[in-house]
PDB file of C-alpha atoms in Angstrom:
ATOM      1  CA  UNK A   1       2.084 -52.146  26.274  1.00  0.00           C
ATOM      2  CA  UNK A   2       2.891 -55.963  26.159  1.00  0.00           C
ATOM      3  CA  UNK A   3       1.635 -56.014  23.101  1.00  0.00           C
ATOM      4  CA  UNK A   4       3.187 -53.815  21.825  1.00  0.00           C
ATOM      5  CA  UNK A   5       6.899 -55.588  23.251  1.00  0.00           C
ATOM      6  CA  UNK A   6       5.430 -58.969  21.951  1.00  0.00           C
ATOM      7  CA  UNK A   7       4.926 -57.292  18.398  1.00  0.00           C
ATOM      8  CA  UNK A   8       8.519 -55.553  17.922  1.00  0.00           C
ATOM      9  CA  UNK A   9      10.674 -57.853  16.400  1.00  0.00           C
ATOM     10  CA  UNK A  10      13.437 -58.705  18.678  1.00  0.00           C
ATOM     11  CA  UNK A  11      16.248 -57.417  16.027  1.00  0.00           C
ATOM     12  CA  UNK A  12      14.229 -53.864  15.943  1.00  0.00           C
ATOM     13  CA  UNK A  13      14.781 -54.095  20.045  1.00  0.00           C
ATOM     14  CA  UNK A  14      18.396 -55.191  20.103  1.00  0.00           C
ATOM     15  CA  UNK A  15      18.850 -52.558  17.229  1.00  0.00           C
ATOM     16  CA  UNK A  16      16.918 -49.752  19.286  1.00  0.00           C
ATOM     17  CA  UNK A  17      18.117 -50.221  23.287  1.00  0.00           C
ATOM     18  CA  UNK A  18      21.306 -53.004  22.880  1.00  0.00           C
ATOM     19  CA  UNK A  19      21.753 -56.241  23.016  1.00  0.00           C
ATOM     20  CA  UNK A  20      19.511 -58.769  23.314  1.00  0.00           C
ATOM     21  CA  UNK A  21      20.133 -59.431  26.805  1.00  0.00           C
ATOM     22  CA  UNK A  22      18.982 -55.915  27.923  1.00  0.00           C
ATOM     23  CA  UNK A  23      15.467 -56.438  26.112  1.00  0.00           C
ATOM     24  CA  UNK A  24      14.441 -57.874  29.862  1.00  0.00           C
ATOM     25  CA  UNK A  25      15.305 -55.136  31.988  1.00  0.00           C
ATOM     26  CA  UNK A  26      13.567 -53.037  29.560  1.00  0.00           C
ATOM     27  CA  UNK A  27      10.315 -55.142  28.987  1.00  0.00           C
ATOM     28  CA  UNK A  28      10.594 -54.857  33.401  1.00  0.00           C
ATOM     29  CA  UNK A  29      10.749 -51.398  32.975  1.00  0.00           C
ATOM     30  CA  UNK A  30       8.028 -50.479  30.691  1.00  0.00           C
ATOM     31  CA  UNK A  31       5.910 -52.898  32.054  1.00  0.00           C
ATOM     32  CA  UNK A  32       6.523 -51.288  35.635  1.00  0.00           C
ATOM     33  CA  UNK A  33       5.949 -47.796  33.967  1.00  0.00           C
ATOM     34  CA  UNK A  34       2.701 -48.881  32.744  1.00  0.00           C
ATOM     35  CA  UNK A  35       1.455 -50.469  35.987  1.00  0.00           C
ATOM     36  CA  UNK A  36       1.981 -46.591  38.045  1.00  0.00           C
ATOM     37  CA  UNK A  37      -1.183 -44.914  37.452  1.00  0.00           C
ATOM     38  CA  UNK A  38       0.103 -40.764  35.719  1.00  0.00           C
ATOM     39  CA  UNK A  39      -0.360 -38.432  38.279  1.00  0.00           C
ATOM     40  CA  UNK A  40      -2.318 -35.720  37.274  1.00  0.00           C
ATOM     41  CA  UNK A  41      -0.422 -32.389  36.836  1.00  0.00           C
ATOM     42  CA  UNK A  42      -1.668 -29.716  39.409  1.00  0.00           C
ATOM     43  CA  UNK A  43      -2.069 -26.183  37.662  1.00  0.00           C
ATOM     44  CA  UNK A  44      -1.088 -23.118  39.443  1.00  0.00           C
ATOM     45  CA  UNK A  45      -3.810 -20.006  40.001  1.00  0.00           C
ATOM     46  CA  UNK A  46      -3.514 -17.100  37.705  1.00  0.00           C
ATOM     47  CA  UNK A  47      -3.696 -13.651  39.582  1.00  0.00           C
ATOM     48  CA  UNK A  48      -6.903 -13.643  38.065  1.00  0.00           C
ATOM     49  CA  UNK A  49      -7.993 -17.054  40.040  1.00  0.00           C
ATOM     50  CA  UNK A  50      -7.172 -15.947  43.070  1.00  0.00           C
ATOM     51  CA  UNK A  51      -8.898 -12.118  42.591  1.00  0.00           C
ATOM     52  CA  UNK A  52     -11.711 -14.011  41.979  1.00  0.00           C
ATOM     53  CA  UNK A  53     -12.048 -15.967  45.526  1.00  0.00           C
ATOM     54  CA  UNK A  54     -11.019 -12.803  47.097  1.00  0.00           C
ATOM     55  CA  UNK A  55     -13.888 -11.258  45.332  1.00  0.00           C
ATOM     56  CA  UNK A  56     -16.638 -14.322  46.433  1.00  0.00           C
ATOM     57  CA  UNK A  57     -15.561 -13.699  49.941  1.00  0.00           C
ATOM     58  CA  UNK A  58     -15.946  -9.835  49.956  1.00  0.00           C
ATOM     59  CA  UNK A  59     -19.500 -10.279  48.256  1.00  0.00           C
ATOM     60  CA  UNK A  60     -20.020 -12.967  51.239  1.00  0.00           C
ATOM     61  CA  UNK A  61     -18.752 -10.530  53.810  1.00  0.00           C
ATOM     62  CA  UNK A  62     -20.986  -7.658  52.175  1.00  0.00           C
ATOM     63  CA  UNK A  63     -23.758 -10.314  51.979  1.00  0.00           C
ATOM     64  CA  UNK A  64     -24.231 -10.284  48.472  1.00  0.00           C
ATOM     65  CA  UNK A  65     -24.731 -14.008  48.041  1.00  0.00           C
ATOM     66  CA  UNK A  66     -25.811 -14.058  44.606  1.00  0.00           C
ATOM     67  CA  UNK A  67     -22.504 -12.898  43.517  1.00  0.00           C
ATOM     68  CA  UNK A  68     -20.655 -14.866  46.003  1.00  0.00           C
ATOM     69  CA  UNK A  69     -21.975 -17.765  45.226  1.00  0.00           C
ATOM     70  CA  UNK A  70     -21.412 -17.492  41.693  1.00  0.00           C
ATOM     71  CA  UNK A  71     -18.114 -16.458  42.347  1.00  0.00           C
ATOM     72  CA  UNK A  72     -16.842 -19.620  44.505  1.00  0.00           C
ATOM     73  CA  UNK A  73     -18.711 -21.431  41.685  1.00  0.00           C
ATOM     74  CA  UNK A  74     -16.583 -20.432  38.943  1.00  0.00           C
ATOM     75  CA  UNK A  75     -13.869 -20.692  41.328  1.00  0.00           C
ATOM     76  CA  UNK A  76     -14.515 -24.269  42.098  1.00  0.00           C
ATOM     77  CA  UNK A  77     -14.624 -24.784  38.695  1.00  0.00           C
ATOM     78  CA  UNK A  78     -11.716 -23.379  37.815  1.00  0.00           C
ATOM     79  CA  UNK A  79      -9.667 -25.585  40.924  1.00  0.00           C
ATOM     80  CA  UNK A  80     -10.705 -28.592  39.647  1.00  0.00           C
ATOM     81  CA  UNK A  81      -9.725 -27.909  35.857  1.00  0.00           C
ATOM     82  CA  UNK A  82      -6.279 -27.345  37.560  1.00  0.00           C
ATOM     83  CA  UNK A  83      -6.038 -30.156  39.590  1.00  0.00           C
ATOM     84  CA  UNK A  84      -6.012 -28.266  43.013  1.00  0.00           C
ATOM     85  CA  UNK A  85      -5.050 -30.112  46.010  1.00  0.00           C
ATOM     86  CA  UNK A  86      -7.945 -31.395  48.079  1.00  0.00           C
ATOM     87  CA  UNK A  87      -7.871 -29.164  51.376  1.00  0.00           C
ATOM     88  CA  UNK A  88      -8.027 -26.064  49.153  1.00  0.00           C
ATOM     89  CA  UNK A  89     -10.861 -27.368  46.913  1.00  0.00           C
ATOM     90  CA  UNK A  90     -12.822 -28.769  50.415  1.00  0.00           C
ATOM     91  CA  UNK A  91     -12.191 -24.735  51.704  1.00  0.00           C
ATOM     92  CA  UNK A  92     -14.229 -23.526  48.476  1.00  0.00           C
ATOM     93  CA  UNK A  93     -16.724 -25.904  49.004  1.00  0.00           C
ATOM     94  CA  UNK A  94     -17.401 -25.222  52.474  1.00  0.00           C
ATOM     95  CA  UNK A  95     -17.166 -21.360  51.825  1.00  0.00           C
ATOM     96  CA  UNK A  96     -20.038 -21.384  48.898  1.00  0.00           C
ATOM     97  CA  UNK A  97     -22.046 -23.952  51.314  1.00  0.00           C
ATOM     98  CA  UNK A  98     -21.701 -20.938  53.475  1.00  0.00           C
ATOM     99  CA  UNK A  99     -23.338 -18.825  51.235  1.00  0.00           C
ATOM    100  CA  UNK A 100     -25.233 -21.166  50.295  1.00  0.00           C
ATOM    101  CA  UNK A 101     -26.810 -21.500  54.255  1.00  0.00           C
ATOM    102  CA  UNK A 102     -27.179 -17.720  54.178  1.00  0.00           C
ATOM    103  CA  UNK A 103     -28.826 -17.254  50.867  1.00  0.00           C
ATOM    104  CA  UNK A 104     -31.333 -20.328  52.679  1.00  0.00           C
ATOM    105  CA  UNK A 105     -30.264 -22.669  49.719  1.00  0.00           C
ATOM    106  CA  UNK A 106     -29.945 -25.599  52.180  1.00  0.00           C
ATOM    107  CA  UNK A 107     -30.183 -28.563  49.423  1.00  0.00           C
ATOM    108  CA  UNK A 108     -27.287 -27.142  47.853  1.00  0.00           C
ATOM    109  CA  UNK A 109     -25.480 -26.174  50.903  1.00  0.00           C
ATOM    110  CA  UNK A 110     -25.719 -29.929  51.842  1.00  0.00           C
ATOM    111  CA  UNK A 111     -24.893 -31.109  48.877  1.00  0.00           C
ATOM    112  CA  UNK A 112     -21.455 -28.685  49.133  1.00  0.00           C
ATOM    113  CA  UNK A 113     -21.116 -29.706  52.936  1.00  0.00           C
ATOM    114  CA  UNK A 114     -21.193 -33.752  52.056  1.00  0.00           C
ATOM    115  CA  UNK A 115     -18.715 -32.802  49.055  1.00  0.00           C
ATOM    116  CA  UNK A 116     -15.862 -31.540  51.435  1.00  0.00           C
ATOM    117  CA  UNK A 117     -16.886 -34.349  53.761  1.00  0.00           C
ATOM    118  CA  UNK A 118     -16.146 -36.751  51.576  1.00  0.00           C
ATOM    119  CA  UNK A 119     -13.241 -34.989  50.367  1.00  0.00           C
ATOM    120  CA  UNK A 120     -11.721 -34.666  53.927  1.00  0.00           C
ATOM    121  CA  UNK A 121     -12.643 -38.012  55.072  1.00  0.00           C
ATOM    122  CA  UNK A 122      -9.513 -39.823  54.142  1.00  0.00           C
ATOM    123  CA  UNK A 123      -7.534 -38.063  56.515  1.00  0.00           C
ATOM    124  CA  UNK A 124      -9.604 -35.360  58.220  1.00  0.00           C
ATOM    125  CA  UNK A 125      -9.094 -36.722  61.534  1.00  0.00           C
ATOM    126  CA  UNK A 126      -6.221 -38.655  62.817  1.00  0.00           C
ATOM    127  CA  UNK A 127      -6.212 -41.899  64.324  1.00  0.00           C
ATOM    128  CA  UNK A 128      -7.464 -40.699  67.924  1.00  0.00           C
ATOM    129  CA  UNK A 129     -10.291 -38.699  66.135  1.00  0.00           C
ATOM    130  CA  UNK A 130      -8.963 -35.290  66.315  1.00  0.00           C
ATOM    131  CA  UNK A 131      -9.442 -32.967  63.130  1.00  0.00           C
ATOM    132  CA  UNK A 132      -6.575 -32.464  61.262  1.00  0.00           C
ATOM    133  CA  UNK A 133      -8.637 -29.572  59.447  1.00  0.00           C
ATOM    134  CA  UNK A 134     -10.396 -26.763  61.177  1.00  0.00           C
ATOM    135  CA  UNK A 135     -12.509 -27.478  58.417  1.00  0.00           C
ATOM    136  CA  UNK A 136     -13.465 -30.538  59.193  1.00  0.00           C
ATOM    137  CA  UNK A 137     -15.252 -30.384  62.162  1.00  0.00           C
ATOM    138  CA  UNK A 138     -16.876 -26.838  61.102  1.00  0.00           C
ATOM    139  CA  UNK A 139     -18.478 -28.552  57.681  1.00  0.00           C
ATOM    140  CA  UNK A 140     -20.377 -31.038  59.943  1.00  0.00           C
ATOM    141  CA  UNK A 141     -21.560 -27.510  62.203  1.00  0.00           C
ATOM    142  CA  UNK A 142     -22.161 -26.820  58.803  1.00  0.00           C
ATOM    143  CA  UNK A 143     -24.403 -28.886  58.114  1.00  0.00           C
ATOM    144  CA  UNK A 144     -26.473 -29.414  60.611  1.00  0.00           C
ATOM    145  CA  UNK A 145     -27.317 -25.576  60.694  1.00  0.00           C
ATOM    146  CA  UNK A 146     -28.527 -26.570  56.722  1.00  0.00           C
ATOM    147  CA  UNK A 147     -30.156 -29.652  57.754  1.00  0.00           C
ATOM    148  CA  UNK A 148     -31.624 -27.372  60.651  1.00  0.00           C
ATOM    149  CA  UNK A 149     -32.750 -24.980  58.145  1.00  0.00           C
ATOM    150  CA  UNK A 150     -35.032 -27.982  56.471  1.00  0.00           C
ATOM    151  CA  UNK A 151     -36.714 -28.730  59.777  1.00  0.00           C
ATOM    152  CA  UNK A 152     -34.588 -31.741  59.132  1.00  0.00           C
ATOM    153  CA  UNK A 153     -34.162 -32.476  63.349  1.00  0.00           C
ATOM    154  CA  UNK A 154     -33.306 -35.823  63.232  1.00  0.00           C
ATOM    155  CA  UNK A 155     -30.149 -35.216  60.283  1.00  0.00           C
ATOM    156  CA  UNK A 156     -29.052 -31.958  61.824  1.00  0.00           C
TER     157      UNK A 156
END
C-alpha cells in the first residue's frame, strides 16, 4: 500500500480526494486500514447444516457411530468453511471425540479432545480457574477416558 501512495503522482491524488493538504490524512488512513488484519466473515448454517448435526447426534444417541461420526465430520467441515465461532466448532469436536471414544477410536478421539482444548484454552477458564465452558472441563474427562482406553495410565 505505500507503494502504491509513493507511486501516484501527487496531482492524480489532489485530483482524486482534494487538495494537497488532505493527501496526509489519507496516506494515515490507508496506511491504518492496511495495518488491521480483515476479519474473516462468519457464514450462517443452512437448514440443511444444522439437520445434519441433529442427525450425527441421533445416530450417536442410537449408537450408530459410523454414521455419527461421519456426520459431525462433514459438519465440522462445513463450520469451518463458514467461519463458525470457536465454542460451537470446540462442541462438534468434542461431540465426534465422543463417538469417537465409543466407536474405541481413541487416537482420533484424542486428537479431537486436544483440538477443542486448544481451541478453548484462550479463555476456557477465567482468571481464578473456573470453566467458563461446561465443555471445558468435560473434554479433559474426555480424554482421559480415551487415554484410559490406550492403557495410557500415566496420560489419562
Amino acid at each position: 500500500l505505500t507503494a502504491l501512495l509513493v507511486s501516484i503522482p501527487q496531482f492524480a491524488l489532489s485530483f482524486f480526494i482534494g487538495p494537497a493538504s488532505s493527501i496526509a490524512s489519507v496516506a494515515i488512513t490507508l496506511l491504518s486500514l492496511d495495518s488491521q488484519p480483515m476479519q474473516p466473515q462468519v457464514g450462517i448454517p443452512t437448514d440443511s447444516d444444522n439437520q445434519l448435526v441433529q442427525m450425527a447426534f441421533k445416530d450417536f444417541d442410537s449408537k450408530r457411530f459410523d454414521a455419527s461420526e461421519k456426520e459431525f465430520t462433514m459438519s465440522i467441515n462445513r463450520w469451518n468453511e463458514m467461519n463458525r465461532p470457536r465454542d460451537e466448532m470446540a462442541s462438534l469436536l468434542k461431540a465426534r471425540a465422543n463417538v469417537r471414544v465409543d466407536n474405541k477410536d481413541f487416537n482420533h478421539a484424542i486428537e479431537d479432545y486436544n483440538k477443542c482444548i486448544e481451541l478453548m484454552g484462550s479463555d476456557g477458564e477465567d482468571k481464578n480457574g473456573k470453566a467458563v465452558y461446561g465443555e471445558y472441563p468435560d473434554t479433559f474427562v474426555g480424554r482421559a477416558l480415551a487415554l484410559e482406553g490406550l492403557a495410557d495410565w500415566q496420560g489419562a
